Amino acid sequence: MPRSLPLLPAALLSALSLVAVPPGAAAGEGQPDRAHVWVADDGTRVRREDVGLPLSRGEGNALFRPGEPIRLGALRGEVVAFQVIVEAGAEPVRGVTVEVVSLGPAAGAGTPAKEPAKEPAAPAQQPQAPGEPPAQAIRIDRFVEHHVEIKLRSRNDRRPMESLGWSPAARPPDDGHLGLLPDALIPVELAPPWAPYPLEVGAREARAVWIDLHVPEGAAPGALEGKVVVGSASHGALASLDLRLDVAPATLPYSAVDFIAFYEADKVAERVGDGPAVEQQLWQLLHEHHVDGFASVRSPAEVERLRTAIDGSLYTEARGYRGPGQGVPPAAVALGAYGGFGDPREETLRRVEAVAELLPPAVDDVMLYAVDEQCESPRGPGWRRLVRGSRLSSRILVGHSCGEVDPVKQDVDLVLTPANRFDSVWARAAREAGKRLWVYNGALPRAGTFMIDAPLTGLMADGWIAASHEVGRWFLWETAFWHDGNRGGKGPVDPFTVAENFHNQDGDACLGDGMLLYPGTQRGKFASRSLGFAGVLPSMRLKSLRRGIQDAGYIALARSASPDAADAIVKEVIPAALDEARDTSPAAWSSEGAPFFRGRAALRALIPAGASLDPAGVRRVLAEAAVARRALVPLAGAQGSSDGRDGRPADGPGPAEPGPLGRWRRTGLLLAVAALGAAAAALALALYRRRRRGRGAEGR
């Protein structure tokens, strides 16, 4: 059967969607004739050309209504974010500033209002400077949203509707994902002439400032009030919006679900600069976003270089760190990521042992990463046999990545499986057999995707998915993939100007894949786009991932008090994910931020005053949530159908018994047609799954 046939319906639907929504239709009923200021939540991406959106008038906007305050809620230890959008009318607006002023306890009756005073801000993870707010005050970080032009979507050259980030049916529509998309977030203090602050807003264009409000764990609960003041050099005052932040009397758990992110130290050093300051800032920035760096160590010298990052001392005020998770070490360390120690040999085992015994005991998992995406490789089983005879056998887990074989049948301790191939039945059997299972990366509709040309809510959804499914740790294969160094790659790119950063020999081209960070300094041929900052910068996608991980903490706190109500909220926000979702359907969660915002508010309302959970409590509550989820949401292969893997029947009841003979005579033809269609869909899905793999050092 020609491969194009199963993809034809998705292709037709996408084509029809382009006809139904002509270019520019997203601009709404009319473009403004004068400058306009509005506010968006942190799950919304506004392109430079998106002026006059319904959201800008408050329609469907969870945060903004003209004439009403911006209302945010937070727990202690949480970062809440929003975006201030400035649209120009027929004339450009020059020199636009966005300030949060007078953010303090709400004034009581008869209490005089405070005199407005600008709130100082600092680039992420810089030591506290004189004049900055005290440790228990709300810290405010502001970022310029930098745009990159998208002309071609993530794709496979032979199957343009398909990519490593989605199945054809789940491909996000072109409307909203072509054009000038924001992603890199540049601290206003570092803004260069090519992404200036104060902002320069062209005629009929939109520009934005992203704002993080850091609520410390020691913050007093209650209402805070302030203003968002927007001014300009060309048009004077543009807006003064009331801001209300309600801090609940409960504490958010740090990193309620485990996301671990790899980076290639030599590639970062090559682009940004060598030296401990760069690498330490990268670790601190990830840690601030509830993500662990995934160290790959192959020698005692590398352990020493990364010791403060691995033992947790890097995340303290003494080291200039002011974020959440003070002193918390990373959950896992890799011994030779992506097969860095090569084939199993006795002499190599001595090197492995020398490295492993230097690792701090606080690290939960020490993984010998035997090989990547080669299920048939003998490396994993060979290393497992060697390590079993080692004096450190109880310390080292031998693992590899493979999504095509039942983990129980894989002779390793730890299996990494692509999130879009996660199988609840296999995972449960693996745990019962004493094996560990993690997931990695993700593709729509089963999990969120890295890609820039996809809704921000995908990575946000991953936090909710991790909180309600037993996925173990969630591994992100790269975070600073600016070099496109695959087999079939096209070489280094400037990520501030080129979004298409990933190519392989299978014809895949991806936008933003493995790139949650941007270089603060660029050397060599990209030096003209350098900020001169010795470190890395966040993306909007990293912020979205943080939002989802924080939401997992909400889920744990809410579920510890009201399990049924919390489970119902999660089900409403994430109706289907992982093996609950079908590749022949779009993602089940919203592409808009508002449903996540409302779900978060509903969870917050369930959290009792004074609530907090230690890591063991979080794990227990979320494990119970995963069990409850299986009773609430059926797997995609339920109702007696086959899921196409090894002919194994999916969970769920078998087919119903035939009805009376008369009913069969009336409906026999329909049933036959339905059965034929189901068989064809199952065959197409099986072929699709066999062909697709996750990506890693070997599989790219």
XYZ file of C-alpha atoms in Angstrom:
700
model
C 0.000 0.000 0.000
C 1.451 3.437 -0.862
C 2.547 5.185 2.336
C 0.804 8.401 1.355
C -2.682 6.894 1.590
C -3.014 6.752 5.425
C -1.836 10.356 5.613
C -4.254 11.710 3.019
C -7.119 12.618 5.408
C -4.795 14.623 7.650
C -3.307 16.392 4.655
C -6.760 17.295 3.327
C -7.878 18.579 6.720
C -4.795 20.751 7.029
C -5.321 22.139 3.532
C -8.958 22.900 4.301
C -7.948 24.673 7.514
C -5.682 26.959 5.512
C -8.532 27.782 3.149
C -10.957 28.369 5.995
C -8.592 30.724 7.856
C -6.879 33.009 5.349
C -3.607 34.726 6.237
C -4.231 37.724 8.446
C -7.569 36.451 9.745
C -6.007 36.016 13.173
C -5.779 39.789 13.397
C -9.426 39.886 14.406
C -12.183 42.213 13.303
C -9.940 45.166 12.685
C -6.531 46.556 13.401
C -6.117 49.355 15.932
C -5.591 52.922 14.766
C -3.630 53.799 17.887
C -1.347 52.116 20.390
C -2.983 49.482 22.557
C -1.704 47.641 25.650
C -3.030 44.336 26.908
C -1.927 41.333 28.960
C -1.601 37.643 28.083
C -1.042 34.572 30.247
C 2.141 32.503 30.050
C 0.596 29.864 27.779
C -0.036 32.265 24.891
C 2.369 33.136 22.102
C 1.701 36.396 20.272
C 3.420 36.861 16.921
C 4.695 40.252 15.825
C 1.901 40.474 13.249
C -0.871 39.506 15.716
C -2.608 42.842 16.245
C -6.289 43.128 17.015
C -6.646 39.605 18.409
C -9.867 38.891 20.338
C -7.611 38.240 23.351
C -6.515 41.877 23.198
C -10.138 42.876 23.827
C -10.431 40.476 26.742
C -12.353 37.821 24.802
C -11.341 34.389 26.078
C -8.487 35.992 28.023
C -7.975 34.462 31.472
C -5.959 37.434 32.746
C -7.114 40.584 31.035
C -10.371 42.478 30.799
C -10.318 46.167 29.828
C -10.819 48.269 32.918
C -10.273 45.376 35.352
C -7.155 44.464 37.386
C -4.724 41.772 36.290
C -5.440 39.010 38.801
C -2.851 36.364 39.617
C -2.674 33.703 42.305
C 0.420 32.040 43.687
C 1.713 29.703 46.342
C 4.792 30.455 48.374
C 7.868 29.265 46.492
C 6.223 29.737 43.088
C 7.043 31.860 40.049
C 4.044 33.289 38.217
C 4.420 34.905 34.821
C 2.478 37.059 32.399
C 3.135 39.029 29.237
C 2.532 42.703 28.526
C 1.716 43.177 24.844
C 2.108 46.562 23.162
C 0.451 47.027 19.774
C 1.132 49.971 17.510
C -1.507 51.496 15.294
C -0.831 53.365 12.084
C 2.304 54.929 13.594
C 5.318 53.208 15.192
C 5.684 53.531 18.938
C 9.206 54.265 20.085
C 11.008 53.768 23.347
C 8.394 51.645 25.131
C 9.039 50.813 28.784
C 7.144 48.314 30.953
C 7.462 48.595 34.738
C 5.867 46.855 37.708
C 5.580 49.464 40.446
C 4.398 49.623 44.048
C 3.865 45.887 44.431
C 3.146 45.507 48.123
C 0.472 44.542 50.658
C -2.990 45.677 49.657
C -3.963 48.904 51.366
C -6.712 48.656 54.008
C -9.651 50.995 54.279
C -8.454 54.519 54.872
C -4.807 53.623 54.355
C -3.078 56.054 52.001
C -1.783 54.560 48.790
C 1.937 54.075 48.446
C 4.007 56.411 46.367
C 4.892 54.557 43.134
C 8.449 53.281 43.117
C 10.108 51.211 40.436
C 10.880 47.627 41.355
C 14.485 46.780 40.507
C 15.202 43.632 38.574
C 18.346 41.697 37.722
C 19.360 39.169 35.085
C 18.603 35.623 36.113
C 21.032 34.182 38.669
C 23.146 37.244 39.289
C 24.317 37.971 42.856
C 22.026 40.296 44.789
C 23.230 43.851 44.371
C 22.868 46.796 46.742
C 19.423 48.367 46.482
C 17.665 45.177 45.406
C 14.575 44.049 47.316
C 15.095 41.992 50.482
C 15.113 38.210 50.232
C 11.449 37.792 51.233
C 10.137 40.429 48.805
C 8.687 39.562 45.404
C 11.499 39.534 42.865
C 10.583 40.795 39.430
C 12.398 39.745 36.255
C 11.556 41.293 32.902
C 12.504 39.924 29.493
C 12.267 41.191 25.941
C 10.549 38.601 23.765
C 12.750 38.151 20.716
C 11.153 37.017 17.443
C 12.451 34.578 14.867
C 10.890 34.236 11.429
C 9.218 30.922 10.581
C 8.788 30.256 6.863
C 8.822 26.448 6.854
C 7.416 24.176 9.544
C 9.026 21.219 11.281
C 8.594 18.309 8.868
C 9.929 15.239 7.188
C 11.088 15.971 3.669
C 9.235 12.963 2.257
C 6.151 13.408 4.470
C 5.733 17.149 5.055
C 2.708 16.783 7.361
C 4.699 14.606 9.748
C 7.618 15.513 12.002
C 9.540 14.269 15.006
C 7.266 16.548 17.022
C 3.866 15.251 15.897
C 1.909 12.728 13.931
C 0.169 14.114 10.817
C -3.233 14.337 12.513
C -1.761 16.241 15.471
C 0.200 18.761 13.390
C -0.506 22.265 14.724
C -2.056 24.418 11.976
C 0.055 26.888 10.040
C -2.122 29.771 11.180
C -0.433 31.032 14.310
C 2.834 29.168 13.661
C 4.190 30.867 10.552
C 5.553 34.397 10.679
C 7.561 36.155 13.372
C 7.277 34.037 16.530
C 8.724 35.027 19.908
C 10.780 32.499 21.842
C 14.128 33.741 23.188
C 13.780 35.778 26.382
C 16.442 38.452 26.853
C 16.678 40.221 30.232
C 15.863 43.886 29.683
C 19.228 44.802 31.220
C 21.005 42.844 28.459
C 18.822 43.878 25.513
C 20.977 44.532 22.413
C 20.258 46.953 19.532
C 18.748 44.118 17.465
C 16.256 43.313 20.263
C 16.112 46.649 22.051
C 14.709 47.718 25.344
C 12.989 50.159 25.565
C 10.945 48.439 22.870
C 10.603 49.686 19.321
C 7.147 48.729 18.001
C 6.614 49.072 14.254
C 3.352 50.206 12.716
C 0.665 47.487 12.902
C 2.985 45.297 14.958
C 2.995 43.799 18.442
C 5.931 43.522 20.825
C 5.974 42.095 24.320
C 7.750 41.996 27.653
C 7.631 38.777 29.666
C 7.427 39.270 33.443
C 8.302 36.703 36.133
C 7.137 37.322 39.697
C 9.189 35.208 42.122
C 7.284 34.533 45.344
C 9.752 33.353 48.014
C 8.928 30.506 50.370
C 8.989 32.932 53.276
C 6.491 35.341 51.711
C 3.584 36.388 53.901
C 0.237 35.155 52.567
C -2.334 37.703 51.483
C -3.103 40.150 48.712
C -0.454 42.276 47.052
C -1.343 45.205 44.836
C 0.636 47.236 42.367
C 0.539 48.598 38.864
C 1.923 47.729 35.470
C 2.929 51.058 33.964
C 3.647 51.277 30.232
C 5.127 54.429 28.745
C 6.867 55.479 25.554
C 9.239 58.123 24.269
C 7.079 58.831 21.217
C 3.534 58.746 22.628
C 3.995 59.352 26.347
C 2.028 57.265 28.844
C 0.327 54.268 27.217
C -1.290 52.387 30.115
C -1.436 51.985 33.881
C -2.959 48.603 34.720
C -3.840 47.508 38.235
C -2.145 44.282 39.322
C -3.342 42.033 42.146
C -1.362 39.004 43.328
C -2.985 36.746 45.929
C -0.410 34.652 47.794
C -2.007 31.545 49.295
C -0.874 30.219 52.714
C 0.650 27.044 51.277
C 4.106 26.128 49.970
C 4.769 24.738 46.503
C 6.954 21.600 46.457
C 10.149 22.023 44.501
C 10.281 19.925 41.328
C 7.255 17.751 42.119
C 8.003 15.736 38.975
C 11.505 15.008 37.693
C 12.666 16.516 34.417
C 16.352 16.073 33.589
C 18.011 17.856 30.691
C 21.226 17.020 28.868
C 23.638 19.514 27.316
C 26.958 19.052 25.535
C 29.476 20.940 27.632
C 32.033 21.234 24.839
C 29.473 22.691 22.414
C 28.316 25.255 24.962
C 31.939 26.197 25.665
C 32.669 26.449 21.955
C 29.824 28.929 21.417
C 29.539 30.834 24.706
C 33.001 30.459 26.200
C 34.837 28.049 28.429
C 35.206 28.344 32.159
C 33.229 27.390 35.239
C 31.067 30.539 35.327
C 29.251 29.668 32.077
C 28.485 26.087 33.011
C 27.475 26.966 36.561
C 25.061 29.631 35.325
C 23.497 27.084 32.954
C 22.903 24.676 35.850
C 21.476 27.439 38.040
C 19.125 28.626 35.319
C 17.781 25.119 34.731
C 17.456 24.567 38.493
C 15.493 27.804 38.850
C 13.027 26.337 36.338
C 12.660 23.074 38.336
C 14.763 21.160 35.784
C 17.904 19.187 36.644
C 20.935 19.371 34.447
C 21.912 15.864 33.408
C 25.632 15.617 33.922
C 27.593 13.168 31.824
C 30.811 12.305 33.625
C 33.554 10.026 32.335
C 36.521 10.921 34.520
C 37.307 12.014 38.073
C 38.261 15.442 36.685
C 34.766 15.898 35.246
C 33.204 14.973 38.585
C 35.328 17.618 40.298
C 34.423 20.220 37.668
C 30.731 19.628 38.328
C 30.882 18.830 42.031
C 28.965 21.885 43.270
C 26.250 21.276 40.686
C 25.985 17.600 41.613
C 26.069 17.967 45.408
C 23.576 20.866 45.451
C 25.863 23.521 46.926
C 25.669 25.517 43.680
C 22.011 26.297 44.446
C 22.632 28.415 47.531
C 22.785 32.132 48.196
C 26.492 31.768 48.911
C 26.902 30.880 45.213
C 24.647 33.708 44.038
C 21.561 31.527 43.583
C 18.218 33.088 44.572
C 15.674 30.649 43.186
C 13.659 27.719 44.518
C 15.115 24.354 45.513
C 17.895 25.769 47.677
C 20.593 23.144 48.120
C 18.641 20.399 46.336
C 20.982 18.138 44.300
C 20.037 16.727 40.889
C 18.157 13.447 40.894
C 20.386 11.605 38.443
C 23.853 11.556 36.917
C 24.913 9.797 33.726
C 28.104 7.803 33.443
C 29.049 8.457 29.840
C 25.809 9.707 28.268
C 24.753 8.193 24.930
C 27.239 5.325 25.230
C 30.249 7.413 26.213
C 32.106 4.494 27.824
C 31.898 2.368 24.695
C 31.892 -1.430 24.741
C 31.894 -3.300 28.072
C 35.419 -4.287 29.092
C 36.995 -5.113 32.434
C 39.546 -2.320 32.113
C 36.791 0.170 31.282
C 34.780 -1.007 34.295
C 37.661 0.125 36.530
C 37.288 3.639 35.057
C 33.523 3.531 35.595
C 34.003 2.531 39.235
C 36.551 5.294 39.797
C 34.028 7.876 38.604
C 30.987 6.411 40.348
C 32.579 6.224 43.777
C 33.300 9.985 43.668
C 29.649 10.925 43.164
C 27.851 12.388 46.203
C 25.512 9.935 47.948
C 22.662 12.468 47.681
C 22.285 11.634 43.963
C 19.481 9.085 43.689
C 20.268 7.465 40.332
C 23.702 6.829 38.842
C 23.029 5.592 35.332
C 25.603 3.984 33.082
C 24.160 5.068 29.736
C 25.210 2.073 27.656
C 23.857 2.922 24.200
C 21.207 5.075 22.555
C 18.257 3.895 20.454
C 19.778 0.579 19.419
C 17.517 -1.998 20.993
C 19.446 -4.870 19.447
C 22.855 -3.686 20.718
C 24.723 -6.081 23.065
C 26.205 -3.149 24.999
C 23.422 -2.841 27.566
C 23.311 -6.543 28.526
C 27.112 -6.715 28.416
C 27.532 -3.787 30.785
C 24.856 -5.186 33.073
C 26.748 -8.473 33.416
C 29.986 -6.638 34.168
C 28.426 -4.258 36.692
C 26.751 -7.137 38.556
C 30.232 -8.311 39.533
C 31.382 -4.830 40.525
C 31.862 -3.621 44.084
C 29.497 -0.765 43.116
C 26.762 -2.968 41.670
C 24.195 -1.593 44.125
C 25.072 1.979 43.108
C 25.049 1.778 39.304
C 22.015 1.292 37.078
C 22.800 0.096 33.568
C 20.411 1.663 31.107
C 19.763 2.368 27.464
C 17.066 3.970 25.329
C 14.673 1.749 23.401
C 10.993 2.120 22.665
C 10.308 -0.865 20.435
C 10.710 -3.816 22.790
C 8.860 -4.727 25.978
C 11.091 -3.427 28.818
C 10.693 -6.727 30.674
C 12.494 -8.401 27.766
C 15.405 -5.931 27.838
C 18.403 -7.102 29.837
C 19.152 -3.754 31.515
C 18.177 -2.138 34.821
C 16.745 1.047 33.330
C 14.917 1.603 30.054
C 14.371 5.018 28.515
C 11.396 4.968 26.170
C 10.124 7.797 23.947
C 7.127 9.488 25.561
C 5.083 8.950 22.412
C 5.702 5.185 22.733
C 4.983 4.901 26.449
C 2.855 1.855 27.254
C 1.128 1.675 30.650
C 0.888 -2.126 30.567
C 4.559 -2.558 29.712
C 5.554 0.027 32.330
C 3.573 -1.686 35.073
C 5.050 -5.087 34.189
C 8.567 -3.618 34.153
C 8.140 -2.110 37.615
C 6.786 -5.404 38.944
C 9.865 -7.126 37.511
C 12.134 -4.731 39.397
C 13.124 -2.635 36.386
C 13.144 1.150 36.114
C 11.465 3.054 33.295
C 11.901 6.688 32.233
C 10.422 8.532 29.279
C 12.152 11.026 27.027
C 11.272 13.829 24.618
C 7.706 13.881 23.334
C 5.504 14.198 20.285
C 1.920 15.333 19.787
C -0.728 14.058 20.431
C 0.708 11.853 23.191
C 2.961 14.429 24.858
C 4.194 17.956 24.350
C 6.945 18.729 21.898
C 10.107 20.830 21.940
C 9.292 22.466 18.618
C 8.966 26.245 18.398
C 6.211 25.915 15.793
C 3.788 24.316 18.260
C 1.629 25.760 21.048
C 3.384 26.618 24.304
C 0.837 24.516 26.158
C 2.457 21.293 24.963
C 5.434 21.563 27.317
C 3.088 22.862 30.013
C 0.972 19.744 29.538
C 4.025 17.539 30.099
C 4.114 18.549 33.759
C 0.453 17.593 34.183
C 1.084 14.297 32.346
C 4.070 13.460 34.542
C 1.949 14.132 37.634
C -0.828 11.773 36.570
C 1.089 8.917 34.904
C 3.892 6.700 36.217
C 6.534 7.814 33.750
C 9.488 7.846 36.153
C 11.878 10.621 35.257
C 11.409 12.633 32.056
C 14.627 13.010 30.070
C 15.170 15.851 27.580
C 17.793 14.839 25.048
C 19.359 18.313 24.622
C 18.875 21.930 25.667
C 21.506 23.868 23.693
C 21.438 22.244 20.270
C 22.758 25.185 18.260
C 25.265 23.132 16.283
C 23.056 20.700 14.284
C 25.730 18.054 14.638
C 23.701 14.986 13.624
C 24.479 12.594 10.851
C 22.778 14.586 8.125
C 22.989 17.834 10.100
C 23.748 21.118 8.367
C 26.093 22.675 10.880
C 25.899 25.485 13.443
C 23.149 28.100 13.373
C 22.529 31.445 15.018
C 19.399 30.581 17.018
C 18.384 34.237 17.230
C 17.879 34.335 13.461
C 17.371 30.700 12.397
C 14.767 28.476 14.043
C 15.472 25.372 11.937
C 18.264 23.876 14.032
C 17.887 20.113 13.537
C 18.325 17.874 10.492
C 19.114 14.195 10.103
C 19.748 11.685 7.372
C 16.146 10.449 7.549
C 14.878 13.733 6.107
C 13.659 15.245 9.376
C 13.901 19.002 9.837
C 12.905 20.504 13.191
C 12.531 23.995 14.598
C 13.895 24.466 18.098
C 14.360 20.772 18.803
C 16.707 20.233 21.753
C 17.019 23.999 22.186
C 15.410 25.360 25.337
C 18.341 27.718 25.955
C 19.921 30.540 23.953
C 23.587 31.634 24.054
C 24.340 34.788 26.050
C 27.583 35.150 24.132
C 28.284 34.028 20.570
C 31.782 33.703 19.263
C 33.082 33.309 15.763
C 30.823 33.929 12.771
C 27.788 34.654 14.968
C 29.510 37.295 17.087
C 27.287 40.068 15.695
C 24.383 38.492 17.623
C 26.160 38.316 20.946
C 24.906 39.838 24.198
C 28.265 39.613 25.929
C 26.715 37.636 28.796
C 28.733 34.699 30.130
C 25.923 32.199 30.260
C 22.702 31.131 28.627
C 19.223 32.642 28.370
C 15.805 31.020 28.790
C 13.186 30.458 26.127
C 9.437 30.850 26.400
C 9.302 27.066 26.054
C 11.492 26.580 29.126
C 9.135 28.897 31.035
C 6.194 26.822 29.822
C 7.873 23.635 31.020
C 8.457 25.268 34.413
C 4.796 26.233 34.567
C 3.757 22.619 34.007
C 6.182 21.293 36.631
C 4.882 23.823 39.143
C 1.351 22.729 38.257
C 2.361 19.191 39.191
C 3.089 20.558 42.658
C -0.406 22.060 42.695
C -1.828 18.657 41.763
C 0.040 16.937 44.594
C -1.088 19.472 47.209
C -4.688 19.534 46.012
C -4.907 15.772 45.715
C -3.567 15.212 49.223
C -6.684 17.027 50.490
C -9.341 16.320 47.823
C -8.252 13.421 45.581
C -11.448 12.970 43.583
C -11.863 16.688 42.860
C -8.195 17.075 41.895
C -8.325 14.031 39.594
C -11.404 15.452 37.877
C -9.639 18.769 37.237
C -6.600 17.013 35.752
C -8.849 14.913 33.530
C -10.628 18.033 32.295
C -7.374 19.824 31.438
C -5.638 16.702 30.033
C -8.418 14.456 28.668
C -5.944 12.030 27.062
C -2.170 11.644 26.894
C 0.501 9.013 26.258
C -1.187 5.667 25.492
C -4.618 7.165 26.172
C -4.246 9.205 22.971
C -4.466 8.063 19.368
C -1.948 9.198 16.767
C -4.855 9.654 14.381
C -6.252 12.519 16.501
C -5.060 16.003 17.520
C -3.738 16.644 21.002
C -6.563 16.405 23.521
C -5.502 19.405 25.611
C -6.055 23.018 24.637
C -3.611 24.972 22.521
C -4.619 28.059 24.540
C -3.333 28.942 27.981
C -6.710 29.872 29.498
C -7.899 26.304 30.339
C -4.619 25.622 32.138
C -4.957 28.917 34.003
C -8.492 28.042 35.108
C -7.504 24.481 36.047
C -4.636 25.809 38.152
C -6.986 28.217 39.945
C -9.399 25.357 40.648
C -6.579 23.257 42.108
C -5.395 26.178 44.235
C -8.882 26.480 45.709
C -8.588 22.870 46.951
C -5.266 23.390 48.741
C -5.679 23.793 52.513
C -4.055 26.671 54.383
C -0.580 25.752 55.567
C -0.280 22.820 53.180
C 3.143 21.508 52.220
C 4.590 18.161 51.160
C 8.081 16.722 51.426
C 9.510 14.813 48.421
C 8.376 11.441 49.780
C 4.867 12.784 50.276
C 4.773 14.150 46.735
C 5.871 10.802 45.289
C 3.249 8.921 47.301
C 0.384 11.241 46.337
C 1.288 11.295 42.641
C 1.721 7.507 42.524
C -1.841 7.263 43.843
C -2.924 9.779 41.205
C -1.506 7.570 38.450
C -3.417 4.556 39.739
C -6.632 6.576 39.915
C -6.041 7.891 36.397
C -6.166 4.354 34.990
C -9.647 3.951 36.430
C -10.775 7.354 35.137
C -9.379 7.441 31.599
C -9.352 4.421 29.243
C -6.353 3.528 27.150
C -6.593 4.214 23.442
C -6.700 0.490 22.693
C -9.563 -0.279 25.082
C -12.853 -1.911 24.124
C -11.177 -5.097 22.971
C -9.171 -3.680 20.088
C -5.510 -4.424 19.489
C -2.886 -1.730 19.867
C -0.696 -3.116 17.109
C 2.262 -4.060 19.326
C 3.137 -7.753 19.191
C -0.579 -8.486 18.799
C -1.035 -7.826 22.519
C -4.633 -6.974 23.369
C -5.089 -3.666 25.172
C -6.691 -3.305 28.561
C -10.465 -3.117 28.640
C -13.475 -5.306 28.069
C -13.765 -7.570 25.067
C -16.234 -7.023 22.230
C -19.928 -7.160 23.076
C -21.921 -10.274 22.355
C -23.941 -10.163 19.079
C -27.493 -8.903 19.376
C -30.600 -10.562 17.952
C -30.466 -11.872 14.406
C -32.772 -9.138 13.191
C -30.368 -6.434 14.425
C -27.459 -8.057 12.604
C -29.474 -8.126 9.381
C -30.162 -4.397 9.679
C -26.627 -3.327 10.675
C -24.336 -6.006 9.298
C -23.090 -3.887 6.454
C -22.223 -0.975 8.743
C -20.361 -3.264 11.113
C -18.376 -4.797 8.279
C -17.380 -1.375 6.972
C -16.440 -0.214 10.488
C -14.316 -3.308 11.036
C -12.522 -2.795 7.743
C -11.822 0.842 8.630
C -10.529 -0.093 12.078
C -8.220 -2.720 10.600
C -6.834 -0.221 8.096
C -6.280 2.376 10.843
C -4.539 -0.183 13.055
C -2.248 -1.220 10.188
C -1.367 2.398 9.401
C -0.693 3.125 13.047
C 1.514 0.047 13.421
C 3.552 1.057 10.386
C 3.854 4.586 11.718
C 5.013 3.405 15.142
C 7.586 1.021 13.727
C 9.089 3.745 11.609
C 9.182 6.539 14.180
C 11.772 6.623 16.912
C 12.790 9.111 19.511
C 15.999 10.969 18.943
C 19.309 10.764 20.679
C 22.964 10.546 19.800
C 22.509 7.323 17.832
C 18.989 7.721 16.497
C 19.228 11.213 15.076
